[in-house]
Coordinates of C-alpha atoms and ligand atoms in Angstrom, one line a residue:
X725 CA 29.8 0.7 16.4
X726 CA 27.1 2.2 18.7
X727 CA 23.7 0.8 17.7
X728 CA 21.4 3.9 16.5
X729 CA 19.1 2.8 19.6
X730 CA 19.1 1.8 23.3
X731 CA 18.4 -1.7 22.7
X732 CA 18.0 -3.0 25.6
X733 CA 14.8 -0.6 25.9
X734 CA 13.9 -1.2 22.2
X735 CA 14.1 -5.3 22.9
X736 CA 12.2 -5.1 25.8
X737 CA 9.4 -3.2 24.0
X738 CA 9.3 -5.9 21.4
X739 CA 9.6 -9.0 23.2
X740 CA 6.7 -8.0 26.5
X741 CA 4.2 -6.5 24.2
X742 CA 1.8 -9.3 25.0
X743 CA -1.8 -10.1 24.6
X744 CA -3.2 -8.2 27.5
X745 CA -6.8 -9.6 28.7
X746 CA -6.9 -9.7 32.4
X747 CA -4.7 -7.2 33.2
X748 CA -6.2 -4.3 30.9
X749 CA -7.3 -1.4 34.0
X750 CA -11.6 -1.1 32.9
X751 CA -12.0 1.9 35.3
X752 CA -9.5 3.8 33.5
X753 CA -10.5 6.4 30.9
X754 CA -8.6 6.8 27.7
X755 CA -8.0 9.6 25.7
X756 CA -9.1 9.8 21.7
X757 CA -6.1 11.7 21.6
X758 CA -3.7 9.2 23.5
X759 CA -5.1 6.5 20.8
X760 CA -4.8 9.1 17.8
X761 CA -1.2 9.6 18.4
X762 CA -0.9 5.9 18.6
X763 CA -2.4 5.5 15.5
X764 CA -0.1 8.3 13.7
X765 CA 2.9 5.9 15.0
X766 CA 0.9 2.8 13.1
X767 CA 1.0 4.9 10.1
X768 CA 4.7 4.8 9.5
X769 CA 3.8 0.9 8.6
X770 CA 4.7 0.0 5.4
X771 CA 1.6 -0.7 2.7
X772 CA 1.9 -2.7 -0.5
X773 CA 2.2 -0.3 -3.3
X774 CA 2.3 2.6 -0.7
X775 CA -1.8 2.1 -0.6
X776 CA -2.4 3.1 3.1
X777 CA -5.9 2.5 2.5
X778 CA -6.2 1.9 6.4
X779 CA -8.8 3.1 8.5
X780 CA -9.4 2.7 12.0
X781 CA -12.7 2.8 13.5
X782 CA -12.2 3.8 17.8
X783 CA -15.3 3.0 19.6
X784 CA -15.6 4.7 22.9
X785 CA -19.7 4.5 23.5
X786 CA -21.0 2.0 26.3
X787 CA -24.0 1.1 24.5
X788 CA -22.3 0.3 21.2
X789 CA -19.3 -1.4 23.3
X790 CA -21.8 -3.4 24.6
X791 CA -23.8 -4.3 21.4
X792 CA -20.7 -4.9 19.8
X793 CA -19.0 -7.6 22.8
X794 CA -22.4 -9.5 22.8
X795 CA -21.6 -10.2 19.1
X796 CA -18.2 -11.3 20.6
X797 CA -19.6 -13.5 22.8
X798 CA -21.3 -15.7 20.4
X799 CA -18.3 -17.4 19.9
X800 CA -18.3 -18.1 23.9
X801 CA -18.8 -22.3 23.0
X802 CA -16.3 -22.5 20.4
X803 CA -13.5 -20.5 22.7
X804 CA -14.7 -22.8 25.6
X805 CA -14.3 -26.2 22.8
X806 CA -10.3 -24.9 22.0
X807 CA -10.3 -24.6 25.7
X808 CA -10.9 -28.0 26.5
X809 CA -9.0 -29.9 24.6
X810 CA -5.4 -27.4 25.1
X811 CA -3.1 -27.5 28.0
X812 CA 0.1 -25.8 29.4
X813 CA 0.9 -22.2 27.4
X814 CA -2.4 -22.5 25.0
X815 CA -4.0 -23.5 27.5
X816 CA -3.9 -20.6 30.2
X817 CA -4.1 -18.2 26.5
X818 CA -7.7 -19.6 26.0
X819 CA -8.4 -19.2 29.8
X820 CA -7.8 -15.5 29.2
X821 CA -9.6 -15.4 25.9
X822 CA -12.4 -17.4 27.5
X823 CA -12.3 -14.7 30.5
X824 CA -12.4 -11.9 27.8
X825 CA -15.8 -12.9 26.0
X826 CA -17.6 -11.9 29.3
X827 CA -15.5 -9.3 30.2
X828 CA -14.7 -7.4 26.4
X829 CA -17.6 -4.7 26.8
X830 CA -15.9 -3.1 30.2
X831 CA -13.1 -2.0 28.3
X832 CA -13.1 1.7 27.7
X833 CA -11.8 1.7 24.1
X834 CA -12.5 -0.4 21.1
X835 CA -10.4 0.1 17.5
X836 CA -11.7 -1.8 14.5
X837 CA -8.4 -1.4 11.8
X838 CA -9.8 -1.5 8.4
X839 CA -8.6 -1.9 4.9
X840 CA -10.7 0.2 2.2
X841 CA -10.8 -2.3 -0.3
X842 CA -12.3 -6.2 0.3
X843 CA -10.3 -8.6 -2.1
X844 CA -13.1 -10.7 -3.9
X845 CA -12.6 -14.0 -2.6
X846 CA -11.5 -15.4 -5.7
X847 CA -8.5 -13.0 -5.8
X848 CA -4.9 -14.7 -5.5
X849 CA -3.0 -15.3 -2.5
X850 CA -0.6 -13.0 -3.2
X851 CA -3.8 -10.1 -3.3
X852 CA -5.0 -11.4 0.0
X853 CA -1.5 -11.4 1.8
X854 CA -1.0 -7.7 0.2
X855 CA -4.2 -6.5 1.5
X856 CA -3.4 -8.2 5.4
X857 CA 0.0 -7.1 5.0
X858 CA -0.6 -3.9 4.7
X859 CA -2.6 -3.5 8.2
X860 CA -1.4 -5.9 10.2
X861 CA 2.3 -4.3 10.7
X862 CA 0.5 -1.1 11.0
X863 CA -1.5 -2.9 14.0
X864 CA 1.5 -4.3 15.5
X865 CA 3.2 -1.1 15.7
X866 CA -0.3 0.7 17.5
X867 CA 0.0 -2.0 19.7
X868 CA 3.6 -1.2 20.5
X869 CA 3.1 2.4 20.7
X870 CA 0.2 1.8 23.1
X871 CA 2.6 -0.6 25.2
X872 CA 5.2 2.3 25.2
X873 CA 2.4 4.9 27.4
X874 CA 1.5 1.9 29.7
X875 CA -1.6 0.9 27.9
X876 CA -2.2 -2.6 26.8
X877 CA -4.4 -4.6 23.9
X878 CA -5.1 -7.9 22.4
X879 CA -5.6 -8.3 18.8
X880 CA -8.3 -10.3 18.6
X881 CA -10.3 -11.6 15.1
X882 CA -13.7 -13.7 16.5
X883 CA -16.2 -11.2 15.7
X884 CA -15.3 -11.1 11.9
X885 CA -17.4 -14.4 12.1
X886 CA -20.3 -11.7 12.5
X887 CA -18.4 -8.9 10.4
X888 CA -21.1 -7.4 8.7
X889 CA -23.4 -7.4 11.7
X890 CA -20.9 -5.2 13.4
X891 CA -20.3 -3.3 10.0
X892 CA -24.1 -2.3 10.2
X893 CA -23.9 -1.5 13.5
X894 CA -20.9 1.3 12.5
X895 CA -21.9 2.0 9.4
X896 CA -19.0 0.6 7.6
X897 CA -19.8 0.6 4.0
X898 CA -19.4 -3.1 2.3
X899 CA -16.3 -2.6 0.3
X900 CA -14.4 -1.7 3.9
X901 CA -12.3 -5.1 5.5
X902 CA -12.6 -5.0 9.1
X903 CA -9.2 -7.3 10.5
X904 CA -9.6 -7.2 13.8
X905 CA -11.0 -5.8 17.4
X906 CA -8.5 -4.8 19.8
X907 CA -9.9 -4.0 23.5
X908 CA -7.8 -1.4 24.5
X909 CA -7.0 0.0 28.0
X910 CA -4.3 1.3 30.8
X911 CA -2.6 -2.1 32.4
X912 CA -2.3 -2.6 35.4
X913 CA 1.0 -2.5 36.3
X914 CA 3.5 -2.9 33.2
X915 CA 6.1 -5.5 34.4
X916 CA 5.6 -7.9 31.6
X917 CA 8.0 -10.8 30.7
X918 CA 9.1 -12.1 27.3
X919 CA 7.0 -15.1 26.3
X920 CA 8.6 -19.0 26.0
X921 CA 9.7 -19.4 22.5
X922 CA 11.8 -22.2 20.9
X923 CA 15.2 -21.3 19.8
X924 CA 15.1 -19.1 16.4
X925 CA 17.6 -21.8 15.0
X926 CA 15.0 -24.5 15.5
X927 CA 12.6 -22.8 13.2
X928 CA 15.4 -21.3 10.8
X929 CA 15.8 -23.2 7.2
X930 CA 19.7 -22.0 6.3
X931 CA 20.1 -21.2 2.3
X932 CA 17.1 -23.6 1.7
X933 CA 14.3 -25.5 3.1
X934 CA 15.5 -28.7 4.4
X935 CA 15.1 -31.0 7.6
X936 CA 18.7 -30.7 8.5
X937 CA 18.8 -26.6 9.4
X938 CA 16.4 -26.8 12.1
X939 CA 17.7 -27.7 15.0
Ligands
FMN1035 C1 -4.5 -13.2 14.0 C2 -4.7 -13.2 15.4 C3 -6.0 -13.5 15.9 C4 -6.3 -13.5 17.3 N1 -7.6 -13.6 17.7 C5 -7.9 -13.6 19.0 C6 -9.2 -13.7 19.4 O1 -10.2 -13.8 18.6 N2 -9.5 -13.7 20.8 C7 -8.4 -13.5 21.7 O2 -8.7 -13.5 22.9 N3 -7.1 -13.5 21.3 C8 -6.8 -13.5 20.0 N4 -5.5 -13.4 19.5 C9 -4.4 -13.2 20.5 C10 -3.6 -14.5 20.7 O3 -4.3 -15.4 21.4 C11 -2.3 -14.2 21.3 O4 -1.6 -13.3 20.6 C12 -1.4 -15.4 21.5 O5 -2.0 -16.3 22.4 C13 0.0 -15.2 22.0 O6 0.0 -14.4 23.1 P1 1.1 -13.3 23.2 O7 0.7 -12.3 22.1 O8 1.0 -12.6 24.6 O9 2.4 -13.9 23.0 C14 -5.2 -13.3 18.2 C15 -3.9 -13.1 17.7 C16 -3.7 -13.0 16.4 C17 -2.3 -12.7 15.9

């Protein structure tokens, strides 16, 4: 039977949306409305108990770009520590990351996804995961939809180390989780690859968790 997609488009989709540094296009404007479509796409996410409490803050202004990245790049020593002591694929990812600190102000757009509602810390596991897991698919699939109109982004989570110095600076109230930044932009070019993965059998437990499945 026919598959209710083109798969070969909808596997390429999913398997080159990568984390986009170095080749996100800075001169490029982008349009509020390019990124509030994307974000209508994100909201077909699913959400524990249906509670789309997601907000997303897009932050276009060059000062407050700037303000915001050189709270970013506070965390320029620890990215260049993981740096140092990483080689082959982590390694080149914290080359880019290390590459993005100084360069995370140029880019033309910044979203901030949000969850109204900050889980006390001493709130259960299965609280926290329902609060993360009900924005992070939701960010996955605004990343997507941005990959699918030749833009590009990297989910990035360093400046929650300053969260509420960045929540000041946007007036986000106290009860609002910020997950994440996400540079967004153009790319240049779009000819991504898949990434290098280990086969999905080597990571798959069969009927239950044991050290036999993986193989
Ligand atoms: C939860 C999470 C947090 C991340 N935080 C950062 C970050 O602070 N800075 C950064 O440059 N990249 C960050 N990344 C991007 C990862 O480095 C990237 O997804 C990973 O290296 C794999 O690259 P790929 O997505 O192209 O396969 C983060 C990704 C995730 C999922």
């Amino acid at each position: 039977m026919k598959p209710p997609f083109d798969l070969e488009t909808t596997d390429r989709l999913l398997t080159t949306t990568r984390a986009v540094r170095r080749r996100l296009d800075m001169r490029r404007p982008v349009s509020r409305e390019l990124i509030l479509d994307c974000i209508a796409i994100a909201q077909q996410a699913p959400t524990g108990s249906n509670s789309q409490s997601w907000r997303w803050v897009v932050v276009s202004h060059p000062s407050t770009r700037s303000e915001i990245a050189s709270i970013y790049a506070r965390g320029r020593d620890a990215v260049e520590a993981l740096r140092a002591e990483t080689t082959g694929q982590t390694r080149r990812v914290y080359d880019s990351a290390a590459w993005l600190v100084d360069h995370l102000a140029e880019a033309p757009i910044f979203v901030i996804p949000c969850v109204v509602g900050r889980p006390p810390s001493e709130f259960s596991a299965v609280l926290h995961g329902t609060c993360y897991g009900s924005i992070l698919p939701a960010v996955w699939s605004f990343q997507l939809a941005l990959r699918a109109r030749g833009l590009g982004s990297v989910l990035t989570t360093m400046h929650l180390i300053w969260e509420r110095e960045v929540a000041d600076l946007l007036g986000i109230p106290d009860d609002v989780l910020q997950v994440g930044l996400l540079p967004v932009a153009y790319t240049v070019g779009d000819d991504f690859k898949p990434a290098k993965r280990p086969p999905a059998a080597s990571i798959t437990h069969l009927d239950r968790w044991n050290d036999e499945s993986p193989t």
